[in-house]
Amino acid sequence: MTALPPKSDVKLGLVIDLDTCVGCHACVISCKGWNTENYGAPLSDQDAYGENPSGTFLNRVHSYEVQPEQGTAQTIHFPKSCLHCEDAPCVTVCPTGASYKRAEDGIVLVNEDACIGCGLCAWACPYGARELDKAAGVMKKCTLCVDRIYNENLPEEDREPACVRTCPSGARHFGDLGDANSDVSKLVQERGGIDLMPELGTKPVNKYLPPRPKDTGNEIDILAPLLAPIATETSGFLGWLDRTLERI
Amino acid sequence: MHPAPSVILFSVLSGLGFGMLAWLGIGKPPVTGMSAFIFFFVAYALSVGGLLSATFHLGNPKNSLKAFSQWQTSWLSREGCCAIAALTVMGIYAAGAIFLETHWALLGAIGSILSIGTVFTTSMIYAQLKTVPRWNHWTTPLLFVALSTFGGALMTGQVTVAMYGFVAVGLIQLVAWLTSDNRFTKRGSTLETATGLGNIGKVRMFEPPHTGTNYLLKEMVYVIGRKHAVKLRVIAMLLMVVIPVLMIAMGAGHDIKAVIAVLSHLVGVFASRWLFFAEAEHVVGLYYGKRG
Ligand code: SF4
Ligand code: SF4
Ligand code: SF4
């Protein structure tokens, strides 16, 4: 059913730390790896080794430059996957009922057996989180690794999304954002986590942690005096070598 | 948005076809027998042909029947249901007119309403999208319905109605264009709100997430030159409204002037519909640094 379910208390989602993300794209690759081998149609590539490669990904990392009014510009890496919105416009537009939001945990999924590949849900999503697979003709999107997080065949430490498990800098966190006492909710609280494009009323579950304030570049480290060059004129053997080499 | 030929073809032709059906349903013109057959044949060819071309846009058409199931929430599903209802009701009405030489007035009236309803539901598929501010406005359904109604009037020979109707279409189109040009900016989505980085400073794209293209860029980040758009708007307005109105004013009937009026209008609507897609900016373009 493409009607949204009644509000659930459990809201599984991701918290993405823009301060620690180093833009390595490891989450992009692990996401593609896991999801092409598991749930649903594989994530196809077109002309992968040719001149114009393109393909389906469920998670992508943008990089932005932010110029404050004063001081130097900052580079910020920006991973983006489905935000599992509470008021998901992609779900209600679907004519077939293929797009749905799970009542029990709020995960937004596509039932590929019902999808006609009309693409309307991708139009309705503000975040570019849905891509129609060229080979399969059905809509693909982040599943929040629903086939990992509840998967009892996996060792316990692997029961989290592939992107979260892979991130080498710990920039992606997974948990229940509906529970005010969960680790992710506390993180959002402490770091002032925000919504993307709140003006569109989608109420994303995923939150983004803004980069921490940078130092201004004026503070000098207390160890700085020890780092100053000591000898200005070289003497001894090195001095002799230097002068000799200069001459020839 | 990518101006996909199949979708443009569908929405223009089926709009015209359903417009014709709407007039035929209220007995204008009150045709029976062979001439009714010709009118209904043209109307069905346009509307059904249009619907079929729309299925070429689908990635996985084998599940099409399921698209009638979600009419409670989805405008696309409502469009499908409405179209089938309109075609069925008008089919029965047409059979009466062609074979029994009778007009079942109530049935025809219901068919008319369903026909216009189909065009309205089509327009709402676009008008509902908050992600495309240019479409997300009352002028979208008004323009679609007016074009279909008065285009249908021209095709069914209601030339006087068509003439005044086209003047109205021209005005609606003008309002639609003028009010939509700054709607994206007015709605306030920027790269700053999209990334939430606005309180640090001005954001610009440093590196895209992929070196090649992808579905999002192809489908939703179509960029058209401003000068190009202005020229096309003038051409669309001339062909869609000005020339047909002049032809009718000069007394178009069963002659070459009527043919010119119909062809010019049709080409004009294609141009207008192409612009409707090509000019529409999706907010996802912000993430790729492609908006303003
Ligand atoms: S991010 Fe896009 S695809 Fe995901 S739930 Fe929100 S609107 Fe739907
Ligand atoms: S592409 Fe598939 S999931 Fe998306 S709206 Fe169409 S039928 Fe629904
Ligand atoms: S949760 Fe899973 S599907 Fe979603 S972005 Fe991460 S790896 Fe990809």
Coordinates of C-alpha atoms and ligand atoms in Angstrom, one line a residue:
Chain A
M1 CA 0.0 0.0 0.0
T2 CA 1.3 3.4 -0.9
A3 CA -0.6 5.1 1.9
L4 CA 1.9 6.0 4.7
P5 CA 1.6 3.7 7.8
P6 CA 0.6 5.3 11.1
K7 CA 3.5 6.9 12.8
S8 CA 5.8 4.2 14.3
D9 CA 7.8 4.6 17.5
V10 CA 10.8 2.8 16.0
K11 CA 12.5 4.9 13.4
L12 CA 15.6 3.2 12.1
G13 CA 18.0 5.4 10.2
L14 CA 21.5 6.7 9.8
V15 CA 23.4 9.6 11.4
I16 CA 26.1 11.0 9.2
D17 CA 29.0 12.9 10.6
L18 CA 30.2 15.6 8.2
D19 CA 33.0 16.4 10.6
T20 CA 34.7 13.1 10.3
C21 CA 33.8 11.9 6.8
V22 CA 37.1 11.9 4.8
G23 CA 35.4 11.4 1.4
C24 CA 37.0 8.0 0.8
H25 CA 33.9 6.5 -0.9
A26 CA 34.4 3.2 0.9
C27 CA 30.7 3.3 1.9
V28 CA 29.7 3.7 -1.8
I29 CA 31.6 0.6 -2.7
S30 CA 30.5 -1.6 0.2
C31 CA 26.9 -0.5 -0.4
K32 CA 27.1 -1.4 -4.0
G33 CA 28.9 -4.7 -3.2
W34 CA 26.4 -5.8 -0.6
N35 CA 23.3 -4.7 -2.5
T36 CA 24.2 -6.0 -5.9
E37 CA 24.7 -9.5 -4.4
N38 CA 21.7 -9.6 -2.1
Y39 CA 18.1 -8.2 -2.0
G40 CA 16.5 -7.7 -5.4
A41 CA 17.9 -7.0 -8.9
P42 CA 21.6 -6.4 -9.1
L43 CA 22.9 -2.8 -9.4
S44 CA 23.9 -2.7 -13.0
D45 CA 26.6 -0.7 -14.7
Q46 CA 26.6 0.5 -18.3
D47 CA 29.8 0.8 -20.4
A48 CA 31.7 0.2 -17.1
Y49 CA 35.1 0.1 -18.8
G50 CA 34.3 2.3 -21.8
E51 CA 34.2 6.0 -22.4
N52 CA 31.0 6.8 -20.8
P53 CA 30.6 4.7 -17.7
S54 CA 27.4 5.0 -15.6
G55 CA 25.6 2.8 -13.2
T56 CA 23.2 2.4 -10.3
F57 CA 24.3 3.3 -6.8
L58 CA 22.3 3.6 -3.6
N59 CA 24.7 5.8 -1.8
R60 CA 26.9 8.5 -3.3
V61 CA 29.5 11.0 -1.8
H62 CA 29.4 14.6 -2.9
S63 CA 32.2 17.0 -2.0
Y64 CA 31.5 20.7 -1.3
E65 CA 33.5 23.8 -0.6
V66 CA 32.1 26.2 2.0
Q67 CA 33.5 29.7 2.2
P68 CA 32.8 31.4 5.5
E69 CA 32.7 35.2 5.6
Q70 CA 36.1 35.3 7.2
G71 CA 38.9 32.8 7.1
T72 CA 39.7 30.0 4.7
A73 CA 37.3 27.8 2.8
Q74 CA 36.5 24.3 4.1
T75 CA 36.1 21.1 2.1
I76 CA 33.2 19.0 3.3
H77 CA 32.5 15.5 2.1
F78 CA 28.8 14.7 1.9
P79 CA 27.5 11.1 1.7
K80 CA 23.9 10.8 0.6
S81 CA 21.6 7.9 0.6
C82 CA 17.8 7.5 1.3
L83 CA 16.8 9.4 4.4
H84 CA 13.8 7.1 5.1
C85 CA 11.6 10.2 5.5
E86 CA 8.6 10.1 7.8
D87 CA 6.4 11.9 5.3
A88 CA 7.9 10.2 2.3
P89 CA 6.5 11.7 -0.9
C90 CA 8.1 8.9 -2.9
V91 CA 5.7 6.4 -1.3
T92 CA 2.4 8.2 -1.8
V93 CA 2.9 8.9 -5.5
C94 CA 3.5 5.3 -6.4
P95 CA 0.7 3.9 -8.6
T96 CA 1.4 0.2 -8.0
G97 CA 2.0 0.0 -4.3
A98 CA 5.5 -1.1 -5.0
S99 CA 6.9 1.7 -2.9
Y100 CA 6.1 1.4 0.8
K101 CA 7.2 2.4 4.3
R102 CA 7.3 -0.3 6.8
A103 CA 5.0 0.2 9.8
E104 CA 7.3 -1.6 12.2
D105 CA 10.6 0.3 11.7
G106 CA 9.9 3.0 9.2
I107 CA 12.3 1.6 6.5
V108 CA 11.2 2.8 3.0
L109 CA 11.5 -0.1 0.4
V110 CA 10.5 -1.0 -3.1
N111 CA 8.8 -4.3 -3.9
E112 CA 10.4 -5.0 -7.3
D113 CA 7.8 -7.5 -8.2
A114 CA 5.2 -4.8 -8.4
C115 CA 7.3 -1.9 -9.8
I116 CA 6.5 -0.7 -13.3
G117 CA 9.6 1.5 -13.5
C118 CA 7.6 4.7 -14.1
G119 CA 10.1 6.7 -12.2
L120 CA 7.6 9.0 -10.5
C121 CA 8.9 8.2 -7.0
A122 CA 12.4 9.4 -8.1
W123 CA 10.8 12.6 -9.3
A124 CA 9.0 13.0 -5.9
C125 CA 12.2 12.5 -3.8
P126 CA 14.0 15.8 -3.2
Y127 CA 17.3 14.1 -2.4
G128 CA 18.1 12.1 -5.5
A129 CA 18.0 8.9 -3.4
R130 CA 16.3 6.7 -6.0
E131 CA 17.7 5.5 -9.2
L132 CA 16.0 3.4 -11.9
D133 CA 18.2 0.5 -12.8
K134 CA 18.8 0.6 -16.6
A135 CA 19.2 -3.2 -17.0
A136 CA 16.3 -4.3 -14.7
G137 CA 13.9 -1.4 -15.3
V138 CA 12.9 -1.3 -11.7
M139 CA 13.5 1.4 -9.0
K140 CA 16.5 0.9 -6.7
K141 CA 17.1 2.6 -3.4
C142 CA 18.8 2.2 0.0
T143 CA 17.2 -0.6 1.9
L144 CA 18.9 0.4 5.1
C145 CA 20.4 -3.1 4.6
V146 CA 17.3 -4.7 5.9
D147 CA 18.8 -8.0 4.9
R148 CA 21.8 -7.4 7.3
I149 CA 20.3 -5.7 10.3
Y150 CA 17.9 -8.5 11.2
N151 CA 20.0 -11.3 9.7
E152 CA 20.7 -14.0 12.3
N153 CA 23.0 -15.8 10.0
L154 CA 25.5 -13.0 10.3
P155 CA 27.8 -12.6 13.3
E156 CA 26.3 -10.0 15.7
E157 CA 28.9 -7.2 14.8
D158 CA 27.9 -7.5 11.1
R159 CA 24.2 -6.8 11.8
E160 CA 24.4 -3.2 10.8
P161 CA 24.3 -1.6 7.4
A162 CA 27.3 -2.4 5.1
C163 CA 28.2 1.3 4.7
V164 CA 28.3 1.8 8.5
R165 CA 30.3 -1.4 9.0
T166 CA 32.8 -0.3 6.4
C167 CA 33.4 3.4 7.1
P168 CA 37.0 3.7 8.2
S169 CA 36.5 7.0 10.0
G170 CA 33.3 6.1 11.9
A171 CA 31.3 8.8 10.1
R172 CA 28.2 6.7 9.7
H173 CA 26.1 5.6 12.6
F174 CA 23.0 3.3 12.6
G175 CA 20.3 3.1 15.2
D176 CA 16.7 3.9 16.3
L177 CA 16.1 7.6 16.0
G178 CA 12.6 7.2 17.5
D179 CA 14.2 6.2 20.9
A180 CA 15.4 9.4 22.6
N181 CA 17.8 7.4 24.7
S182 CA 19.5 5.5 21.8
D183 CA 23.2 6.3 21.0
V184 CA 22.3 7.9 17.7
S185 CA 19.6 10.1 19.3
K186 CA 22.1 11.3 21.9
L187 CA 24.6 12.0 19.2
V188 CA 22.1 14.1 17.3
Q189 CA 21.2 15.9 20.5
E190 CA 24.9 16.7 21.4
R191 CA 26.1 17.7 18.0
G192 CA 23.0 19.5 16.8
G193 CA 22.0 17.1 14.1
I194 CA 20.0 18.6 11.2
D195 CA 17.5 17.7 8.5
L196 CA 18.3 18.3 4.8
M197 CA 15.9 20.6 2.9
P198 CA 13.5 20.9 5.9
E199 CA 11.4 23.4 3.9
L200 CA 10.0 20.5 1.8
G201 CA 8.3 18.9 4.7
T202 CA 9.6 15.3 4.2
K203 CA 10.7 14.9 7.8
P204 CA 13.8 12.9 7.1
V205 CA 14.7 10.2 9.7
N206 CA 18.4 10.3 8.8
K207 CA 20.3 13.2 10.4
Y208 CA 23.5 15.0 9.5
L209 CA 26.0 16.2 12.1
P210 CA 27.4 19.6 11.0
P211 CA 31.2 20.0 11.0
R212 CA 32.7 21.2 14.3
P213 CA 34.0 24.8 14.3
K214 CA 37.5 24.9 12.9
D215 CA 40.4 26.7 14.6
T216 CA 41.1 30.1 13.1
G217 CA 44.8 29.6 12.3
N218 CA 45.9 32.3 14.7
E219 CA 46.4 30.2 17.7
I220 CA 50.1 29.1 18.0
D221 CA 50.8 25.7 19.5
I222 CA 52.6 25.7 22.8
L223 CA 55.3 23.5 21.3
A224 CA 56.0 26.0 18.5
P225 CA 59.1 27.6 20.1
L226 CA 60.8 24.1 20.1
L227 CA 60.1 23.8 16.4
A228 CA 62.0 26.9 15.4
P229 CA 65.2 26.3 13.3
I230 CA 68.2 26.6 15.6
A231 CA 71.3 27.0 13.5
T232 CA 71.3 29.6 10.8
E233 CA 74.9 29.1 9.8
T234 CA 76.0 25.5 9.3
S235 CA 79.3 24.5 10.8
G236 CA 81.4 21.4 11.1
F237 CA 81.5 18.7 8.5
L238 CA 78.0 19.5 7.1
G239 CA 79.1 23.2 6.8
W240 CA 82.3 22.2 5.0
L241 CA 80.3 19.9 2.6
D242 CA 77.8 22.6 2.0
R243 CA 80.4 25.2 1.1
T244 CA 82.4 22.7 -1.0
L245 CA 79.4 21.7 -3.0
E246 CA 78.5 25.4 -3.5
R247 CA 81.9 26.0 -5.1
I248 CA 81.8 23.2 -7.7
Chain B
M1 CA 13.4 17.7 -16.3
H2 CA 14.3 15.5 -19.3
P3 CA 11.8 16.2 -22.1
A4 CA 11.1 12.5 -23.0
P5 CA 9.5 12.3 -26.4
S6 CA 7.2 9.5 -25.4
V7 CA 5.7 11.5 -22.5
I8 CA 5.3 14.6 -24.6
L9 CA 3.6 12.7 -27.3
F10 CA 1.3 11.0 -24.8
S11 CA 0.2 14.0 -22.9
V12 CA -0.4 16.2 -26.0
L13 CA -2.2 13.5 -28.1
S14 CA -4.3 12.0 -25.3
G15 CA -5.2 15.5 -24.1
L16 CA -6.6 16.3 -27.5
G17 CA -8.3 12.9 -27.8
F18 CA -10.0 13.2 -24.4
G19 CA -11.0 16.8 -25.2
M20 CA -12.8 15.5 -28.3
L21 CA -14.5 12.8 -26.4
A22 CA -15.7 15.4 -23.9
W23 CA -17.5 17.4 -26.6
L24 CA -18.8 14.3 -28.4
G25 CA -20.3 13.1 -25.1
I26 CA -22.5 16.2 -24.8
G27 CA -23.6 15.8 -28.4
K28 CA -21.5 18.4 -30.0
P29 CA -21.6 17.8 -32.8
P30 CA -24.7 15.5 -32.6
V31 CA -23.3 13.0 -35.1
T32 CA -24.7 9.5 -35.7
G33 CA -23.8 6.6 -38.0
M34 CA -20.8 6.9 -40.3
S35 CA -19.8 10.4 -39.4
A36 CA -20.0 9.5 -35.7
F37 CA -17.7 6.6 -36.5
I38 CA -15.2 8.9 -38.0
F39 CA -15.2 11.4 -35.1
F40 CA -15.0 8.6 -32.5
F41 CA -12.3 6.9 -34.4
V42 CA -10.1 10.0 -34.4
A43 CA -10.8 10.7 -30.7
Y44 CA -9.9 7.1 -29.7
A45 CA -6.9 6.9 -32.0
L46 CA -5.5 10.1 -30.2
S47 CA -6.3 9.1 -26.7
V48 CA -5.5 5.4 -26.8
G49 CA -2.4 6.1 -29.0
G50 CA -1.3 8.6 -26.5
L51 CA -1.7 6.2 -23.6
L52 CA 0.2 3.5 -25.4
S53 CA 3.1 5.8 -26.1
A54 CA 3.3 6.5 -22.4
T55 CA 3.9 2.9 -21.6
F56 CA 7.1 3.1 -23.7
H57 CA 8.4 5.3 -20.9
L58 CA 8.1 2.5 -18.3
G59 CA 11.1 0.5 -17.3
N60 CA 9.1 -2.6 -16.5
P61 CA 5.6 -2.5 -18.2
K62 CA 4.8 -6.1 -17.5
N63 CA 3.4 -5.0 -14.1
S64 CA 1.1 -2.3 -15.6
L65 CA -2.1 -3.8 -14.3
K66 CA -1.0 -3.1 -10.8
A67 CA -1.0 0.6 -11.6
F68 CA -4.8 0.7 -11.2
S69 CA -4.6 -0.3 -7.5
Q70 CA -3.4 2.8 -5.6
W71 CA -6.0 5.3 -6.7
Q72 CA -6.5 6.4 -3.0
T73 CA -3.1 8.0 -2.8
S74 CA -1.5 8.2 -6.3
W75 CA -2.4 10.6 -9.1
L76 CA -0.8 8.3 -11.6
S77 CA -3.0 5.5 -10.5
R78 CA -6.1 7.8 -10.6
E79 CA -5.1 8.8 -14.1
G80 CA -5.1 5.1 -15.2
C81 CA -8.5 4.4 -13.6
C82 CA -10.1 7.6 -14.9
A83 CA -8.8 6.9 -18.5
I84 CA -10.2 3.3 -18.5
A85 CA -13.5 4.5 -17.1
A86 CA -13.7 7.3 -19.6
L87 CA -12.8 5.1 -22.6
T88 CA -15.3 2.4 -21.5
V89 CA -18.3 4.8 -20.9
M90 CA -17.6 6.7 -24.1
G91 CA -17.2 3.4 -26.0
I92 CA -20.8 2.4 -25.0
Y93 CA -22.0 5.9 -25.9
A94 CA -20.2 5.8 -29.2
A95 CA -21.8 2.3 -30.0
G96 CA -25.2 3.9 -29.4
A97 CA -24.5 6.8 -31.7
I98 CA -22.9 4.7 -34.5
F99 CA -25.1 1.7 -34.6
L100 CA -28.4 2.7 -33.0
E101 CA -28.3 6.4 -34.0
T102 CA -29.3 7.4 -30.5
H103 CA -27.5 9.6 -27.9
W104 CA -27.7 8.4 -24.4
A105 CA -27.4 11.8 -22.9
L106 CA -26.7 10.9 -19.2
L107 CA -24.1 8.3 -20.2
G108 CA -22.5 10.8 -22.6
A109 CA -22.4 13.5 -19.8
I110 CA -20.7 11.1 -17.4
G111 CA -18.2 10.2 -20.2
S112 CA -17.5 13.9 -20.8
I113 CA -16.8 14.5 -17.1
L114 CA -14.5 11.4 -16.9
S115 CA -12.7 12.5 -20.1
I116 CA -11.9 15.9 -18.7
G117 CA -11.2 14.2 -15.3
T118 CA -8.5 12.1 -17.0
V119 CA -6.7 15.2 -18.3
F120 CA -7.0 16.8 -14.8
T121 CA -5.4 13.7 -13.2
T122 CA -2.6 13.7 -15.7
S123 CA -1.9 17.4 -14.9
M124 CA -1.9 16.6 -11.1
I125 CA 0.9 14.1 -11.5
Y126 CA 3.1 17.1 -12.3
A127 CA 1.4 19.7 -10.2
Q128 CA 1.7 17.7 -7.0
L129 CA 5.5 17.6 -7.1
K130 CA 7.0 20.0 -4.5
T131 CA 10.4 19.0 -5.9
V132 CA 9.7 20.8 -9.1
P133 CA 8.5 24.3 -8.1
R134 CA 7.7 25.3 -11.7
W135 CA 5.0 22.7 -11.9
N136 CA 3.8 22.8 -8.3
H137 CA 1.1 25.4 -9.0
W138 CA -2.7 25.8 -10.0
T139 CA -1.7 27.0 -13.5
T140 CA -0.6 23.5 -14.4
P141 CA -4.0 21.7 -14.2
L142 CA -5.7 24.8 -15.6
L143 CA -3.5 24.9 -18.6
F144 CA -3.7 21.1 -19.3
V145 CA -7.5 21.1 -19.0
A146 CA -8.0 24.3 -21.0
L147 CA -5.7 23.0 -23.8
S148 CA -7.6 19.7 -23.9
T149 CA -11.1 21.3 -23.8
F150 CA -10.5 23.9 -26.5
G151 CA -8.2 21.7 -28.6
G152 CA -11.1 19.2 -28.5
A153 CA -13.5 22.0 -29.5
L154 CA -11.4 22.8 -32.6
M155 CA -11.2 19.1 -33.6
T156 CA -15.0 18.6 -33.2
G157 CA -15.7 21.7 -35.3
Q158 CA -16.9 24.0 -32.5
V159 CA -14.8 26.8 -34.1
T160 CA -16.3 29.8 -32.2
V161 CA -15.8 28.1 -28.8
A162 CA -12.3 27.2 -29.9
M163 CA -11.5 30.7 -30.9
Y164 CA -12.5 32.3 -27.6
G165 CA -11.1 29.3 -25.8
F166 CA -7.7 29.7 -27.4
V167 CA -7.5 33.4 -26.4
A168 CA -8.1 32.1 -22.8
V169 CA -5.4 29.4 -23.3
G170 CA -3.0 32.1 -24.4
L171 CA -3.6 34.1 -21.3
I172 CA -3.3 31.1 -19.0
Q173 CA -0.1 30.1 -20.7
L174 CA 1.3 33.6 -20.3
V175 CA 0.4 33.7 -16.6
A176 CA 1.9 30.2 -16.2
W177 CA 5.2 31.2 -17.8
L178 CA 5.5 34.6 -16.0
T179 CA 4.6 33.3 -12.6
S180 CA 6.8 30.3 -12.8
D181 CA 10.1 31.9 -13.7
N182 CA 11.1 32.9 -10.2
R183 CA 9.2 30.2 -8.3
F184 CA 12.2 28.0 -7.7
T185 CA 14.0 31.0 -6.0
K186 CA 10.9 32.0 -4.1
R187 CA 10.4 28.5 -2.6
G188 CA 13.8 29.0 -1.0
S189 CA 15.6 25.6 -1.6
T190 CA 19.3 26.3 -2.1
L191 CA 22.5 24.4 -1.9
E192 CA 22.8 25.7 1.6
T193 CA 19.4 24.2 2.7
A194 CA 20.1 21.0 0.7
T195 CA 23.4 20.4 2.6
G196 CA 22.6 22.2 5.9
L197 CA 26.0 23.9 5.6
G198 CA 24.6 27.4 5.2
N199 CA 25.4 28.6 8.6
I200 CA 29.1 28.1 7.9
G201 CA 29.1 30.1 4.7
K202 CA 28.4 30.0 1.0
V203 CA 28.5 26.4 -0.4
R204 CA 29.7 25.4 -3.9
M205 CA 30.2 22.1 -5.5
F206 CA 33.8 21.0 -5.2
E207 CA 33.7 17.5 -6.7
P208 CA 30.7 15.6 -8.1
P209 CA 30.1 12.1 -6.6
H210 CA 30.7 10.4 -9.9
T211 CA 32.8 11.4 -13.0
G212 CA 30.2 10.1 -15.5
T213 CA 26.6 10.7 -15.8
N214 CA 23.7 8.8 -14.0
Y215 CA 20.0 8.3 -13.9
L216 CA 19.5 11.4 -11.8
L217 CA 21.4 13.7 -14.1
K218 CA 19.8 12.3 -17.3
E219 CA 16.3 12.4 -15.9
M220 CA 16.1 15.4 -13.7
V221 CA 19.0 17.8 -14.4
Y222 CA 18.2 18.9 -18.0
V223 CA 19.5 22.4 -18.6
I224 CA 18.1 24.5 -21.4
G225 CA 19.6 27.8 -22.6
R226 CA 17.6 30.9 -21.5
K227 CA 17.7 32.5 -25.0
H228 CA 16.5 29.3 -26.5
A229 CA 13.6 29.1 -24.1
V230 CA 12.4 32.6 -24.9
K231 CA 12.5 32.0 -28.6
L232 CA 10.6 28.8 -28.2
R233 CA 8.0 30.4 -26.0
V234 CA 7.3 33.0 -28.8
I235 CA 7.0 30.2 -31.4
A236 CA 4.8 28.1 -29.2
M237 CA 2.4 31.0 -28.5
L238 CA 2.2 31.9 -32.2
L239 CA 1.5 28.4 -33.4
M240 CA -0.7 27.3 -30.5
V241 CA -2.9 30.4 -30.1
V242 CA -2.3 33.3 -32.6
I243 CA -2.4 31.4 -35.9
P244 CA -5.4 29.2 -35.1
V245 CA -7.3 32.2 -33.8
L246 CA -6.6 34.2 -37.0
M247 CA -7.6 31.2 -39.1
I248 CA -10.9 30.9 -37.3
A249 CA -11.5 34.6 -37.4
M250 CA -11.0 34.5 -41.2
G251 CA -13.8 32.0 -41.3
A252 CA -12.2 28.5 -41.2
G253 CA -14.7 25.8 -42.0
H254 CA -14.3 22.7 -44.1
D255 CA -11.2 24.1 -45.9
I256 CA -7.5 24.6 -45.9
K257 CA -7.8 27.3 -43.1
A258 CA -9.2 24.7 -40.8
V259 CA -6.3 22.3 -41.6
I260 CA -3.8 25.0 -40.9
A261 CA -5.5 25.9 -37.7
V262 CA -5.4 22.3 -36.4
L263 CA -1.8 21.6 -37.5
S264 CA -0.5 24.9 -36.2
H265 CA -2.2 24.4 -32.9
L266 CA -0.9 20.8 -32.6
V267 CA 2.7 21.8 -33.3
G268 CA 2.3 24.8 -30.9
V269 CA 1.1 22.5 -28.1
F270 CA 4.1 20.2 -28.7
A271 CA 6.4 23.1 -28.4
S272 CA 4.7 24.3 -25.2
R273 CA 4.8 20.8 -23.7
W274 CA 8.4 20.4 -24.6
L275 CA 9.2 23.6 -22.7
F276 CA 7.0 22.5 -19.8
F277 CA 9.5 19.6 -19.3
A278 CA 12.8 21.2 -20.5
E279 CA 12.4 24.4 -18.4
A280 CA 11.3 22.6 -15.2
E281 CA 14.0 22.5 -12.5
H282 CA 14.1 19.7 -10.0
V283 CA 15.6 20.5 -6.6
V284 CA 18.0 17.5 -6.8
G285 CA 20.0 19.7 -9.3
L286 CA 21.1 21.7 -6.3
Y287 CA 23.3 18.8 -5.1
Y288 CA 25.1 18.8 -8.4
G289 CA 25.6 22.6 -8.4
K290 CA 23.3 22.9 -11.4
R291 CA 20.8 25.4 -10.0
G292 CA 21.7 29.1 -9.9
Ligands
SF4_1 S1 15.0 10.3 0.9 FE1 13.8 10.2 -0.9 S2 13.5 8.1 -1.4 FE2 14.2 8.2 0.8 S3 12.2 8.3 1.9 FE3 12.9 10.4 1.6 S4 11.8 11.0 -0.3 FE4 11.7 8.7 -0.2
SF4_2 S1 9.1 3.4 -10.3 FE1 8.2 1.6 -9.3 S2 8.3 2.2 -7.1 FE2 8.6 4.1 -8.2 S3 6.6 5.0 -8.4 FE3 6.9 3.8 -10.2 S4 6.0 1.8 -9.8 FE4 6.3 2.8 -7.8
SF4_3 S1 22.2 1.3 4.6 FE1 22.8 -0.3 3.2 S2 21.7 0.2 1.3 FE2 21.6 2.0 2.6 S3 23.4 3.3 1.9 FE3 24.1 2.0 3.6 S4 24.9 0.1 2.6 FE4 23.7 1.2 1.1

